PDB file of C-alpha atoms in Angstrom:
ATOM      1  CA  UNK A   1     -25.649  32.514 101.301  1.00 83.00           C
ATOM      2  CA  UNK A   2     -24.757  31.996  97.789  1.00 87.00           C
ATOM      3  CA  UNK A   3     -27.130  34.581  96.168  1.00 94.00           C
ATOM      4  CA  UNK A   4     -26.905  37.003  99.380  1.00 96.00           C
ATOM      5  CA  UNK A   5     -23.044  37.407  98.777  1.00 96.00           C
ATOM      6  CA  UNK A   6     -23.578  37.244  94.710  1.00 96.00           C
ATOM      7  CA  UNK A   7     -26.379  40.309  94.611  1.00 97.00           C
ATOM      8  CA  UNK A   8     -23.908  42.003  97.285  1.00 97.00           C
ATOM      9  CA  UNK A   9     -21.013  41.807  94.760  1.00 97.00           C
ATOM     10  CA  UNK A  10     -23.034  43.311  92.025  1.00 97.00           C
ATOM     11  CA  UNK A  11     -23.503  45.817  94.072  1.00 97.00           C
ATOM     12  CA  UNK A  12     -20.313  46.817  94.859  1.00 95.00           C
ATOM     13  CA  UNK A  13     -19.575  46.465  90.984  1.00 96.00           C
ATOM     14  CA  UNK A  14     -22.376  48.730  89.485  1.00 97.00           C
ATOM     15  CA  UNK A  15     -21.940  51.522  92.225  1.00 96.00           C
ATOM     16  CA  UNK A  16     -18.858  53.333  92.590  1.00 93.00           C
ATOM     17  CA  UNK A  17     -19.634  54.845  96.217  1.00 94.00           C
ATOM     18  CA  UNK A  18     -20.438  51.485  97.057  1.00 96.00           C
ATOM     19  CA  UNK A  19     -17.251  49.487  98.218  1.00 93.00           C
ATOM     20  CA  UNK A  20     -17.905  46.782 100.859  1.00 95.00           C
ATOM     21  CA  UNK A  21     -15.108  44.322 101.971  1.00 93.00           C
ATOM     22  CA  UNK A  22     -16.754  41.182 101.373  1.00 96.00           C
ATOM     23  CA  UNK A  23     -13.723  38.843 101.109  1.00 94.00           C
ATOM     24  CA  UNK A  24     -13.871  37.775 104.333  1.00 91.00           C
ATOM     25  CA  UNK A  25     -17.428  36.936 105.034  1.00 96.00           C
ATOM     26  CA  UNK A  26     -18.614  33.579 106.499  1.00 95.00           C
ATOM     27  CA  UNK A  27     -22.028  33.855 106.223  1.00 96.00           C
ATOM     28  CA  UNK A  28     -25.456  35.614 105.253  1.00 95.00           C
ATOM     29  CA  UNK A  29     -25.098  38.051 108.500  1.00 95.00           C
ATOM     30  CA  UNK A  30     -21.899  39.078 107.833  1.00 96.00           C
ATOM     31  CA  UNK A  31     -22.990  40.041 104.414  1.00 97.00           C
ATOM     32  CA  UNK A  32     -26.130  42.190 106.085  1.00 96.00           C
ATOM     33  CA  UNK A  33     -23.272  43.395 108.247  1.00 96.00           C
ATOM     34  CA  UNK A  34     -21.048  45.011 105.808  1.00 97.00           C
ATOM     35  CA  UNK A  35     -24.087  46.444 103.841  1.00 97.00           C
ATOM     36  CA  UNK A  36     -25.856  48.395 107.563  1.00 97.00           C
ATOM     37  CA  UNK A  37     -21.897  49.667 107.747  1.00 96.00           C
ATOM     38  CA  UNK A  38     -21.483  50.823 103.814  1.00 96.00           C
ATOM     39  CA  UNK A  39     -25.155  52.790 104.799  1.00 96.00           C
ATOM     40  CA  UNK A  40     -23.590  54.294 107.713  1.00 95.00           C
ATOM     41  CA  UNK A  41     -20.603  54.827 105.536  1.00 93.00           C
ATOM     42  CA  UNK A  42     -22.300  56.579 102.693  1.00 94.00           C
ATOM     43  CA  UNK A  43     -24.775  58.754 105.048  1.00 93.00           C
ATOM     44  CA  UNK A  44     -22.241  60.154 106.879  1.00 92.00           C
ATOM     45  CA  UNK A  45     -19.009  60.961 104.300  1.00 86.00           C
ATOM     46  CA  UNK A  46     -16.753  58.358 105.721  1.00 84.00           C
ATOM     47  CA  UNK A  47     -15.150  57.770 102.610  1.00 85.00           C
ATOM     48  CA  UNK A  48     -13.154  61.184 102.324  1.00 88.00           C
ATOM     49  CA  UNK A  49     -10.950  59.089  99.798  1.00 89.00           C
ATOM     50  CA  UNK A  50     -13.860  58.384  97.634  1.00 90.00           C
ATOM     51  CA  UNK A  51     -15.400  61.816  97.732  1.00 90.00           C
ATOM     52  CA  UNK A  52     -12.426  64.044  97.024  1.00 92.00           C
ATOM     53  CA  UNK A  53     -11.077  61.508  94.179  1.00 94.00           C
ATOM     54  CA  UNK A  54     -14.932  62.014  92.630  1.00 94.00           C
ATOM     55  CA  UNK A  55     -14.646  65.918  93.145  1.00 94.00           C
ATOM     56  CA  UNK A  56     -10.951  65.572  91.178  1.00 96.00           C
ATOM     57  CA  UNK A  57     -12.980  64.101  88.545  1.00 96.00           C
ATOM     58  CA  UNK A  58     -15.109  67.114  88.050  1.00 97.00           C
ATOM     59  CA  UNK A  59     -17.968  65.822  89.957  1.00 96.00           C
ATOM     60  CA  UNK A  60     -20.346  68.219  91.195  1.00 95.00           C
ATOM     61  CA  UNK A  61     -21.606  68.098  94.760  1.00 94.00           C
ATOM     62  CA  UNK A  62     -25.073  67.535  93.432  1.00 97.00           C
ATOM     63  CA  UNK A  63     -23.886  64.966  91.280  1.00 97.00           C
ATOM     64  CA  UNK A  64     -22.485  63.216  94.036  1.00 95.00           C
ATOM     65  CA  UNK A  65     -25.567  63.907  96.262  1.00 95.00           C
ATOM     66  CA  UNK A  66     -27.100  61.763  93.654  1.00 97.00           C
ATOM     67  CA  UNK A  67     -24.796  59.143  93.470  1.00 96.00           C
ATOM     68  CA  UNK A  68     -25.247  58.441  97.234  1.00 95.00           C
ATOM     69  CA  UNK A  69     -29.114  58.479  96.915  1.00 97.00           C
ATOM     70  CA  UNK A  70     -28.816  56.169  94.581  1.00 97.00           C
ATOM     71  CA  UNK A  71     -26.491  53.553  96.638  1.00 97.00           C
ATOM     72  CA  UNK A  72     -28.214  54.069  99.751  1.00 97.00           C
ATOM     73  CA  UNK A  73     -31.673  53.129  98.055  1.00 98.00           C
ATOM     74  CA  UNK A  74     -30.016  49.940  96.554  1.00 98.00           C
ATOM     75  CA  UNK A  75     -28.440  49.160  99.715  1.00 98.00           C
ATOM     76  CA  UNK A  76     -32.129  49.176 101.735  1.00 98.00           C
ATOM     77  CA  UNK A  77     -33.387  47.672  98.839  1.00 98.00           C
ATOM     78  CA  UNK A  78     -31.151  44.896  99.409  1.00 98.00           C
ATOM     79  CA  UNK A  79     -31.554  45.177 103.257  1.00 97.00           C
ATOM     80  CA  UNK A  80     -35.140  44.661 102.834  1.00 96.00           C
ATOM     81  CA  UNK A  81     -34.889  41.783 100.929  1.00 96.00           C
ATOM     82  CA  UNK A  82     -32.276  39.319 102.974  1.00 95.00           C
ATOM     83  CA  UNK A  83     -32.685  41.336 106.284  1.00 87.00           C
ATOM     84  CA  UNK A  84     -33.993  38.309 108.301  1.00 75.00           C
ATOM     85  CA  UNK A  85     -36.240  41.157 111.054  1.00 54.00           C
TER      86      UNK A  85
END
């Protein structure tokens, strides 16, 4: 559980659409939880918060097209590697 929830963590640190809530997890599935939802989360805009705050920054929509690429391949990266299927 220890490194599942530590690798998570750096996750949420180094990516900036990345922002799980993983103060309340118990275990290594709630961890794999939050991560499916921030996927879901990222592929379909949910974070209208997020997105417009980036586009106040000056952020072009490619630019932010390639920030999400990014997190989602980190995210299955990391799904790949503690998924348990």
């Amino acid at each position: 559980m220890k490194n599942v929830l530590k690798d998570a963590i750096k996750l949420n640190e180094k990516y900036r659409l990345i922002c799980m809530d993983l103060d309340q997890v118990k275990n290594e599935d709630d961890v794999i939880f939050q991560v499916e939802c921030e996927i879901d989360c990222i592929t379909f805009d949910n974070n209208d918060y997020l997105l417009q705050k980036l586009e106040d920054e000056g952020k072009t929509e490619k630019q932010i097209d390639r920030m999400k690429e990014t997190a989602l391949k980190h995210l299955y990266a990391f799904l790949s590697k503690y998924s348990k299927a």
